[in-house]
Amino acid sequence: MGLFDKFKAGLQKTQSKLAHEIKRIVTRSPRLPAEALEELEAALISADLGIDMTAQILEAVRKSYESQGTSGLDVFAVAEREVEASLGSARVELLRAPNGPTVVSVVGVNGTGKTTTAAKLAHLIQSRGQTVLLAACDTFRAAAIEQLKHWGQRLKVDVVAGAYGADAASVGHDAVAAAQARKSDYLFVDTAGRLHTKHNLMQELQKLHRVMGKQLTGAPHEVLLVIDATTGMNALNQAREFNKAVPLSGLIVTKLDGTSKGGMVVAVQRELGLPVKFIGLGEQPDDLQPFDPKAFAQALFARQ
Amino acid sequence: MFDSLSSKLQNAFKNLRGLGKISEANVGDSLREVRQALLEADVNFKVARDFIERVRAKSIGQEVIQSIQPGQQIIKIIHDELVDLLGSANAGLELSGNPSCVLLVGLHGSGKTTSSGKLGRLLLKHGRTPLLVAADVYRPAAMDQLETLGRQVGLPVYLHRGETDVLKIAREALEFARANNRNTLIFDTAGRLQIDGPLVQELVRLRDLIKPQETLLVLDAATGQEAVNVATHFDQALNISGSILTKLDGDARGGAALSLKAVTGKPIKFAGVGEKLEDFEPFHPERMASRILGMGDVVSLVERAAEAVNVDEAMRMEEKMRKGQFSLEDFLDQLRQMKKLGSLESIVSMLPGGAEALKNNDLSKQEKEFAHTEALICAMTPQERRNPPILNAKRRQRIAKGSGVSVAELNTMLNKFAQMQQMMKKMGKFQKMMARMGGGAAGLLKR
């Protein structure tokens, strides 16, 4: 970097600060009071947005608050706008493969609600009048296969399953073949919960995806990471590691019917650019809703 | 993280040397760093604030110990305070009655069913006769899951499929226990939100019926700020006697533990540390404090090593190394022992600053190299392993073919091994000296 460039870079900060001050004076905006900032910080942190994201939003809010004139808008309304903007715009639909069945792999750490989510997704597709198949690729956890089969019976969806301890990849292979033979529109693959820190388990997941891809080019077309809304900052690690092992195409946030706000998805989306496709709101089959950034941002700041 | 926290603190205290006492101004900067660390570990922000205040009050006016760095001194204060908060020595279970009941409650997916199985196994080992009771009447196949776990740990499970009345199940289970001489009942309940009135009431009625000696809240270690709400509500409704922290084998920093303890004041009794049923241990406040501050978990590593490594074997190995008789066969043994400790990744992540280091490094390459080395040695005859110099070109080609690794890699491996042997001979003298002083690797493990 030349001396001049350095100088310029150094000035940039001052300049933008100056520009902000001028804007503030021109628009006759008040300064943001410190108490309001503190209150906002508490709200952001307690919604699990994490330190970095909180700092970013606070800064953005300060800037837009101090340049919007004297209308005296609620600080929280400004923050809401900022979060909504950083969550990206339009709703994102489930992908559809150009031909043949669309294979959707549902992954995540233990206990986030993968099995329930896979069943809910199947219900959603069914209610659209499309055909669907479920694959029980969690061959590790006790009774995981029964759990999915129960759902299958309840929803009248067929479930492809193997035996416990069997290679998940072989079940995946059979399920894809079955979906092809039946010309199903969608196949949802319920995988075993695994902590993202377990290298061998992540490799097992890679293998499952590889094998399905060999049976049907492009499969899995969609890989959805299920995140529990009560999770704190570890969600970012989870998303990072899963994305490294098996490139993700979206997120599903579950258990948002409680009091947790699931704020960490904002940080996840900011860092990895993964859209939230659905949110889980309960234990019933139709408790899966498309994600709405506006409503989410509003809920984030809803004061109890 | 610890490295960065401690270096930041070091910086904040650069000017403190020479001062007699720690003052308000000195502490301010460093406490901001600590607050940051706590929030990053998911400690509830209110809990973090109170904690910081306590540390502030404790550290101001403390004499600066000249011999150690002031930054370290502050860290010590913080660490001690954390340990203090996290738990008065780990509390066991109070199981006095016959039969006595343990009730497990918590959110969905926190690990209640798995914990039931693990706890049952532990109590069985301690001479009790547990009965697992499937009281989760909502989640599909939850009963099957408990039944499978019961079979795996060799415990009876009371289940009544199709019954939706939890109280009825409980009454039947108590009767079953009396008839079959089981002295401890472990109730696995359905996951529920702490704000779900009717479902929480169901738990209250269940508690009133079975009058459990222990009501344990099961909480996922990765829980965020919400931990406070969850703990408060469950404690208010059920007056819990303690908690179980699960999924501690992940990389969550586990600040939820501090939040939990701070709002309920009830001890954290157990920790779930893996997928296998034996991965369940008493909670260690000491280690949790280090973890929340990002200081690594050397204690656990040493414990794991002690479990995986055979002490006599280690002594024999040490002797060989000292005398320079370390052969490829021994090398193979060592590799295999190390494997028992877990993946390189998991070992490194337990070291201070290890988690941070792992972010930028992929250890799977080294891991692969180990696997290659193992394959190479396995492809050798015992004679070759004991006496590598006899390896001529023909033998080398055969070994490469047999192991699927290239000859070039075999050569590199042998060169490295030769260097290692040289080093060991040199170390021999040093080791002797150490041995006389009562040290040595084997000695460490024994203790």
Coordinates of C-alpha atoms in Angstrom, one line a residue, chain B:
Chain B
M1 CA -10.0 -17.7 23.1
F2 CA -8.3 -17.9 26.4
D3 CA -5.1 -16.9 24.7
S4 CA -6.7 -13.9 23.3
L5 CA -8.5 -13.1 26.6
S6 CA -5.4 -13.4 28.6
S7 CA -3.3 -11.4 26.2
K8 CA -5.9 -8.7 26.2
L9 CA -5.9 -8.7 30.0
Q10 CA -2.2 -8.6 30.0
N11 CA -2.3 -5.5 27.9
A12 CA -4.9 -3.8 30.0
F13 CA -2.6 -4.4 33.0
K14 CA 0.7 -3.4 31.5
N15 CA 0.9 -0.4 33.6
L16 CA -0.2 -2.0 36.8
R17 CA 3.2 -3.3 37.8
G18 CA 4.7 -1.2 40.4
L19 CA 1.3 -0.3 41.7
G20 CA 0.5 -1.5 45.1
K21 CA -3.2 -2.2 44.7
I22 CA -5.6 -2.9 41.9
S23 CA -7.8 0.1 41.3
E24 CA -11.2 0.8 39.7
A25 CA -9.7 2.2 36.6
N26 CA -7.3 -0.7 36.1
V27 CA -10.1 -3.2 36.3
G28 CA -12.6 -1.4 34.0
D29 CA -10.9 -2.4 30.7
S30 CA -10.2 -6.0 31.6
L31 CA -13.7 -6.5 32.9
R32 CA -15.1 -5.4 29.6
E33 CA -13.1 -8.1 28.0
V34 CA -14.4 -10.6 30.5
R35 CA -17.9 -9.6 29.9
Q36 CA -17.4 -10.1 26.2
A37 CA -16.0 -13.6 26.8
L38 CA -19.0 -14.5 29.0
L39 CA -21.5 -13.2 26.5
E40 CA -19.8 -15.1 23.7
A41 CA -20.1 -18.2 25.8
D42 CA -23.9 -17.6 26.0
V43 CA -24.0 -16.6 29.7
N44 CA -27.2 -14.7 30.1
F45 CA -26.5 -11.0 29.9
K46 CA -28.0 -10.2 33.3
V47 CA -26.1 -13.0 34.9
A48 CA -22.9 -11.7 33.3
R49 CA -23.6 -8.3 34.6
D50 CA -24.0 -9.4 38.1
F51 CA -21.0 -11.6 37.9
I52 CA -18.8 -8.8 36.6
E53 CA -20.0 -6.6 39.5
R54 CA -19.0 -9.3 42.0
V55 CA -15.5 -9.6 40.5
R56 CA -15.1 -5.9 40.4
A57 CA -15.9 -5.7 44.1
K58 CA -13.5 -8.5 44.9
S59 CA -10.6 -7.3 42.9
I60 CA -10.5 -3.7 43.7
G61 CA -8.2 -3.0 46.5
Q62 CA -6.4 -6.4 46.2
E63 CA -2.7 -6.3 46.7
V64 CA -0.8 -6.9 43.4
I65 CA 1.3 -9.9 43.9
Q66 CA 4.6 -8.8 42.5
S67 CA 5.7 -12.3 41.5
I68 CA 2.9 -12.9 39.1
Q69 CA 1.4 -10.9 36.2
P70 CA -1.5 -8.8 37.3
G71 CA -3.5 -10.1 34.3
Q72 CA -3.0 -13.6 35.6
Q73 CA -4.1 -12.5 39.0
I74 CA -7.3 -11.1 37.7
I75 CA -7.9 -14.2 35.7
K76 CA -7.4 -16.2 38.8
I77 CA -10.0 -14.1 40.7
I78 CA -12.4 -14.5 37.8
H79 CA -11.8 -18.3 37.5
D80 CA -12.2 -18.9 41.3
E81 CA -15.4 -16.8 41.4
L82 CA -16.8 -18.8 38.5
V83 CA -16.0 -22.1 40.1
D84 CA -17.5 -20.9 43.3
L85 CA -20.7 -19.9 41.5
L86 CA -20.9 -23.1 39.4
G87 CA -21.0 -25.4 42.3
S88 CA -20.1 -26.2 45.7
A89 CA -18.4 -29.5 45.2
N90 CA -20.3 -31.7 42.9
A91 CA -23.4 -32.9 44.6
G92 CA -24.5 -36.5 44.3
L93 CA -28.0 -37.8 44.3
E94 CA -30.0 -38.0 47.5
L95 CA -31.8 -41.4 47.2
S96 CA -33.1 -42.3 50.6
G97 CA -36.6 -43.8 50.3
N98 CA -37.5 -47.2 49.1
P99 CA -38.4 -47.0 46.4
S100 CA -36.9 -43.6 45.6
C101 CA -37.9 -41.7 42.5
V102 CA -35.9 -39.5 40.1
L103 CA -37.9 -37.3 37.7
L104 CA -36.3 -36.0 34.6
V105 CA -37.8 -32.9 33.0
G106 CA -36.8 -30.4 30.3
L107 CA -37.4 -28.9 26.8
H108 CA -37.8 -31.0 23.7
G109 CA -34.6 -32.6 22.4
S110 CA -32.5 -31.7 25.5
G111 CA -31.7 -35.4 26.0
K112 CA -34.0 -36.6 28.7
T113 CA -34.5 -40.1 27.3
T114 CA -30.8 -40.7 26.7
S115 CA -30.0 -39.3 30.1
S116 CA -32.5 -41.7 31.7
G117 CA -30.6 -44.6 30.2
K118 CA -27.2 -43.2 31.2
L119 CA -28.3 -42.4 34.7
G120 CA -29.8 -45.8 35.1
R121 CA -26.6 -47.4 34.1
L122 CA -24.6 -45.3 36.5
L123 CA -27.0 -46.1 39.4
L124 CA -26.9 -49.8 38.6
K125 CA -23.1 -49.6 38.8
H126 CA -23.4 -48.1 42.3
G127 CA -25.4 -51.0 43.5
R128 CA -29.0 -49.8 43.1
T129 CA -31.7 -51.6 41.2
P130 CA -33.2 -49.0 38.9
L131 CA -36.4 -49.2 36.9
L132 CA -36.8 -47.0 33.9
V133 CA -40.3 -45.6 33.5
A134 CA -41.5 -44.4 30.1
A135 CA -43.7 -41.5 30.9
D136 CA -43.3 -39.7 27.6
V137 CA -46.8 -40.2 26.2
Y138 CA -46.5 -37.6 23.4
R139 CA -43.5 -38.1 21.2
P140 CA -43.9 -40.9 18.7
A141 CA -41.7 -43.9 19.6
A142 CA -40.3 -42.3 22.7
M143 CA -41.2 -45.4 24.6
D144 CA -39.5 -47.6 22.1
Q145 CA -36.4 -45.5 22.5
L146 CA -36.4 -46.0 26.3
E147 CA -37.0 -49.7 25.8
T148 CA -34.0 -50.1 23.5
L149 CA -31.8 -48.1 25.9
G150 CA -33.0 -50.3 28.8
R151 CA -32.0 -53.4 26.9
Q152 CA -28.6 -51.9 26.1
V153 CA -27.8 -51.2 29.7
G154 CA -29.5 -54.3 31.1
L155 CA -32.3 -52.6 33.0
P156 CA -36.0 -53.3 33.1
V157 CA -38.3 -50.6 31.6
Y158 CA -41.9 -50.1 32.6
L159 CA -44.0 -49.1 29.7
H160 CA -47.6 -49.2 28.9
R161 CA -48.1 -48.5 25.2
G162 CA -51.2 -46.6 24.2
E163 CA -51.8 -45.3 27.7
T164 CA -51.9 -41.5 27.6
D165 CA -52.5 -40.9 31.4
V166 CA -49.1 -40.2 32.9
L167 CA -50.4 -40.6 36.4
K168 CA -51.8 -44.0 35.7
I169 CA -48.5 -45.1 34.2
A170 CA -46.7 -43.8 37.4
R171 CA -49.0 -45.7 39.7
E172 CA -48.5 -48.9 37.8
A173 CA -44.8 -48.3 37.7
L174 CA -44.6 -47.9 41.5
E175 CA -46.5 -51.1 41.9
F176 CA -44.3 -52.9 39.4
A177 CA -41.2 -51.7 41.3
R178 CA -42.6 -53.0 44.6
A179 CA -43.4 -56.4 43.1
N180 CA -40.1 -56.7 41.4
N181 CA -37.8 -55.3 44.1
R182 CA -36.6 -52.3 42.2
N183 CA -35.5 -49.5 44.6
T184 CA -35.0 -46.6 42.2
L185 CA -37.4 -45.4 39.6
I186 CA -36.2 -43.1 36.8
F187 CA -39.1 -41.2 35.1
D188 CA -38.5 -40.2 31.5
T189 CA -41.0 -37.4 30.8
A190 CA -42.1 -35.8 27.5
G191 CA -40.2 -32.6 26.4
R192 CA -42.3 -29.5 27.0
L193 CA -42.0 -25.8 26.8
Q194 CA -41.6 -24.1 30.2
I195 CA -44.5 -21.8 29.3
D196 CA -46.9 -24.6 28.3
G197 CA -49.3 -24.3 31.2
P198 CA -51.3 -27.6 30.9
L199 CA -48.2 -29.7 30.2
V200 CA -46.3 -28.2 33.1
Q201 CA -49.3 -28.8 35.4
E202 CA -49.2 -32.4 34.3
L203 CA -45.7 -32.6 35.6
V204 CA -46.7 -31.0 38.9
R205 CA -49.4 -33.6 39.3
L206 CA -46.9 -36.4 38.5
R207 CA -44.5 -34.9 41.0
D208 CA -47.2 -34.8 43.7
L209 CA -48.0 -38.4 43.1
I210 CA -44.5 -39.9 43.1
K211 CA -42.9 -37.4 45.5
P212 CA -39.5 -37.7 43.8
Q213 CA -36.3 -37.4 45.9
E214 CA -34.7 -35.8 42.9
T215 CA -36.3 -33.7 40.2
L216 CA -33.6 -33.0 37.6
L217 CA -33.8 -30.4 34.8
V218 CA -32.1 -31.7 31.6
L219 CA -30.5 -28.8 29.7
D220 CA -28.6 -28.8 26.4
A221 CA -25.1 -27.2 26.9
A222 CA -25.6 -25.1 23.7
T223 CA -28.7 -23.3 25.1
G224 CA -28.5 -19.6 24.7
Q225 CA -29.9 -16.7 26.6
E226 CA -33.1 -18.6 27.0
A227 CA -31.5 -20.9 29.7
V228 CA -32.6 -18.4 32.3
N229 CA -36.2 -18.5 31.4
V230 CA -36.3 -22.3 31.1
A231 CA -34.6 -22.8 34.5
T232 CA -36.6 -20.2 36.3
H233 CA -40.0 -21.6 35.1
F234 CA -39.2 -25.2 35.7
D235 CA -37.8 -24.4 39.1
Q236 CA -40.8 -22.3 40.1
A237 CA -43.2 -25.0 39.0
L238 CA -41.4 -28.1 40.2
N239 CA -38.8 -26.9 42.7
I240 CA -36.1 -28.9 41.0
S241 CA -33.3 -30.4 43.0
G242 CA -30.6 -30.1 40.4
S243 CA -29.8 -30.4 36.7
I244 CA -28.1 -32.4 34.1
L245 CA -26.1 -30.6 31.4
T246 CA -26.0 -32.6 28.1
K247 CA -24.1 -32.6 24.8
L248 CA -21.0 -31.3 26.5
D249 CA -18.9 -33.2 23.9
G250 CA -19.6 -30.5 21.4
D251 CA -17.8 -27.2 21.2
A252 CA -20.5 -25.1 22.9
R253 CA -18.8 -23.0 25.6
G254 CA -21.7 -23.8 27.9
G255 CA -22.4 -20.4 29.5
A256 CA -25.9 -21.8 30.0
A257 CA -24.5 -23.7 33.0
L258 CA -23.7 -20.4 34.7
S259 CA -27.1 -18.9 33.9
L260 CA -28.8 -22.0 35.2
K261 CA -26.9 -22.1 38.4
A262 CA -27.2 -18.4 39.0
V263 CA -31.0 -18.3 38.8
T264 CA -31.9 -21.5 40.5
G265 CA -29.1 -21.9 42.9
K266 CA -29.5 -25.7 42.5
P267 CA -26.4 -27.8 41.7
I268 CA -25.6 -29.2 38.3
K269 CA -25.2 -32.9 39.1
F270 CA -24.2 -34.6 35.9
A271 CA -22.9 -34.0 32.5
G272 CA -23.6 -35.9 29.3
V273 CA -20.4 -36.1 27.3
G274 CA -21.0 -38.4 24.4
E275 CA -23.2 -40.6 22.4
K276 CA -22.4 -43.8 24.2
L277 CA -24.2 -44.8 27.3
E278 CA -21.1 -44.7 29.5
D279 CA -20.4 -41.1 28.4
F280 CA -22.0 -39.7 31.6
E281 CA -20.1 -38.2 34.5
P282 CA -20.4 -36.1 37.6
F283 CA -20.3 -32.4 36.8
H284 CA -17.0 -30.7 37.4
P285 CA -17.4 -26.9 38.2
E286 CA -13.6 -26.4 37.8
R287 CA -13.6 -27.7 34.2
M288 CA -16.7 -25.9 33.3
A289 CA -15.3 -22.6 34.5
S290 CA -12.2 -23.1 32.3
R291 CA -14.5 -24.0 29.4
I292 CA -16.7 -20.9 29.7
L293 CA -13.6 -18.7 29.8
G294 CA -12.2 -20.7 26.9
M295 CA -9.3 -22.1 28.8
G296 CA -9.3 -25.6 27.4
D297 CA -9.8 -28.8 29.3
V298 CA -6.5 -30.3 30.1
V299 CA -7.9 -32.2 33.1
S300 CA -10.3 -34.2 31.0
L301 CA -7.6 -34.9 28.5
V302 CA -5.4 -36.4 31.2
E303 CA -8.3 -38.4 32.5
R304 CA -9.0 -39.8 29.1
A305 CA -5.3 -40.6 28.7
A306 CA -5.3 -42.4 32.0
E307 CA -8.2 -44.5 30.9
A308 CA -6.8 -45.4 27.5
V309 CA -3.2 -46.0 28.4
N310 CA -2.1 -49.1 30.2
V311 CA 0.4 -47.9 32.8
D312 CA 2.6 -51.0 32.8
E313 CA 2.7 -50.8 29.1
A314 CA 3.7 -47.2 29.3
M315 CA 6.5 -48.0 31.7
R316 CA 7.8 -50.8 29.5
M317 CA 7.7 -48.4 26.5
E318 CA 9.6 -45.7 28.4
E319 CA 12.3 -48.2 29.3
K320 CA 12.7 -49.1 25.7
M321 CA 12.9 -45.6 24.6
R322 CA 15.5 -44.9 27.1
K323 CA 17.6 -47.8 26.0
G324 CA 17.1 -46.9 22.3
Q325 CA 15.4 -50.2 21.6
F326 CA 12.2 -48.6 20.4
S327 CA 11.2 -50.7 17.3
L328 CA 8.6 -50.2 14.6
E329 CA 6.5 -52.7 16.5
D330 CA 6.4 -50.4 19.5
F331 CA 5.8 -47.4 17.3
L332 CA 2.7 -49.2 16.0
D333 CA 1.5 -49.8 19.6
Q334 CA 1.9 -46.2 20.4
L335 CA 0.0 -45.1 17.3
R336 CA -2.9 -47.4 18.3
Q337 CA -2.9 -46.2 21.9
M338 CA -3.1 -42.6 20.6
K339 CA -6.0 -43.5 18.5
K340 CA -7.8 -44.7 21.6
L341 CA -7.6 -41.1 22.9
G342 CA -9.9 -40.0 20.1
S343 CA -9.3 -38.0 17.0
L344 CA -6.5 -35.5 16.9
E345 CA -9.1 -32.8 16.5
S346 CA -10.7 -33.7 19.8
I347 CA -7.4 -33.9 21.6
V348 CA -6.2 -30.6 20.4
S349 CA -9.5 -28.9 21.1
M350 CA -9.0 -29.8 24.8
L351 CA -5.8 -27.8 25.0
P352 CA -5.8 -24.2 25.9
G353 CA -6.3 -22.2 22.8
G354 CA -6.8 -25.4 20.9
A355 CA -10.3 -24.6 19.7
E356 CA -9.1 -21.4 18.2
A357 CA -6.1 -23.1 16.5
L358 CA -8.4 -25.7 15.0
K359 CA -10.4 -23.1 13.1
N360 CA -7.5 -22.5 10.7
N361 CA -6.1 -26.0 10.5
D362 CA -7.5 -29.2 9.2
L363 CA -5.9 -32.0 11.2
S364 CA -7.5 -34.7 9.0
K365 CA -4.4 -34.6 6.8
Q366 CA -2.2 -35.6 9.8
E367 CA -4.7 -38.1 10.8
K368 CA -4.4 -39.7 7.3
E369 CA -0.7 -39.7 7.6
F370 CA -1.0 -41.7 10.8
A371 CA -3.3 -44.2 9.0
H372 CA -0.7 -44.6 6.3
T373 CA 2.0 -45.2 8.8
E374 CA -0.1 -47.8 10.5
A375 CA -0.8 -49.5 7.2
L376 CA 2.9 -49.5 6.2
I377 CA 4.0 -51.1 9.5
C378 CA 1.2 -53.6 9.3
A379 CA 2.4 -54.7 5.9
M380 CA 5.8 -55.6 7.3
T381 CA 6.9 -58.9 8.6
P382 CA 7.7 -59.1 12.3
Q383 CA 11.4 -59.4 11.4
E384 CA 11.3 -56.3 9.3
R385 CA 9.6 -54.4 12.1
R386 CA 12.3 -55.3 14.5
N387 CA 15.1 -54.7 12.1
P388 CA 14.3 -52.0 9.5
P389 CA 17.8 -52.0 8.0
I390 CA 17.0 -55.3 6.2
L391 CA 14.5 -53.5 4.1
N392 CA 15.9 -53.6 0.5
A393 CA 14.2 -52.3 -2.6
K394 CA 12.3 -55.5 -3.2
R395 CA 10.9 -55.6 0.3
R396 CA 10.0 -52.0 0.1
Q397 CA 8.1 -52.5 -3.1
R398 CA 6.2 -55.4 -1.5
I399 CA 5.3 -53.4 1.5
A400 CA 4.1 -50.5 -0.6
K401 CA 1.9 -52.8 -2.6
G402 CA 0.6 -54.5 0.4
S403 CA -0.4 -51.3 2.1
G404 CA -1.5 -49.3 -0.9
V405 CA 0.9 -46.5 0.0
S406 CA 3.7 -45.3 -2.3
V407 CA 7.4 -46.4 -1.8
A408 CA 8.4 -42.7 -1.5
E409 CA 6.1 -42.3 1.5
L410 CA 7.5 -45.5 3.0
N411 CA 11.0 -44.1 2.6
T412 CA 10.0 -40.8 4.3
M413 CA 8.4 -42.7 7.1
L414 CA 11.5 -44.9 7.6
N415 CA 13.8 -41.8 7.6
K416 CA 11.6 -40.1 10.2
F417 CA 11.7 -43.2 12.3
A418 CA 15.4 -43.4 12.1
Q419 CA 15.7 -39.8 13.2
M420 CA 13.3 -40.5 16.0
Q421 CA 15.4 -43.4 17.3
Q422 CA 18.5 -41.2 17.3
M423 CA 16.6 -38.6 19.3
M424 CA 15.5 -41.2 21.8
K425 CA 19.0 -42.4 22.4
K426 CA 20.0 -38.9 23.2
M427 CA 17.0 -38.4 25.3
G428 CA 17.9 -41.5 27.3
K429 CA 20.4 -39.7 29.4
F430 CA 18.1 -36.9 30.1
Q431 CA 15.3 -39.3 30.9
K432 CA 17.5 -41.1 33.4
M433 CA 18.1 -37.8 35.1
M434 CA 14.4 -37.1 35.2
A435 CA 13.7 -40.6 36.5
R436 CA 16.0 -40.0 39.4
M437 CA 14.1 -36.8 40.2
G438 CA 10.9 -38.9 40.4
G439 CA 9.3 -37.6 37.2
G440 CA 8.9 -39.3 33.8
A441 CA 5.8 -39.8 31.7
A442 CA 4.8 -43.0 33.3
G443 CA 5.1 -41.5 36.7
L444 CA 2.7 -38.8 35.7
L445 CA 0.1 -41.2 34.5
K446 CA 0.2 -43.2 37.6
R447 CA -0.8 -40.3 39.7

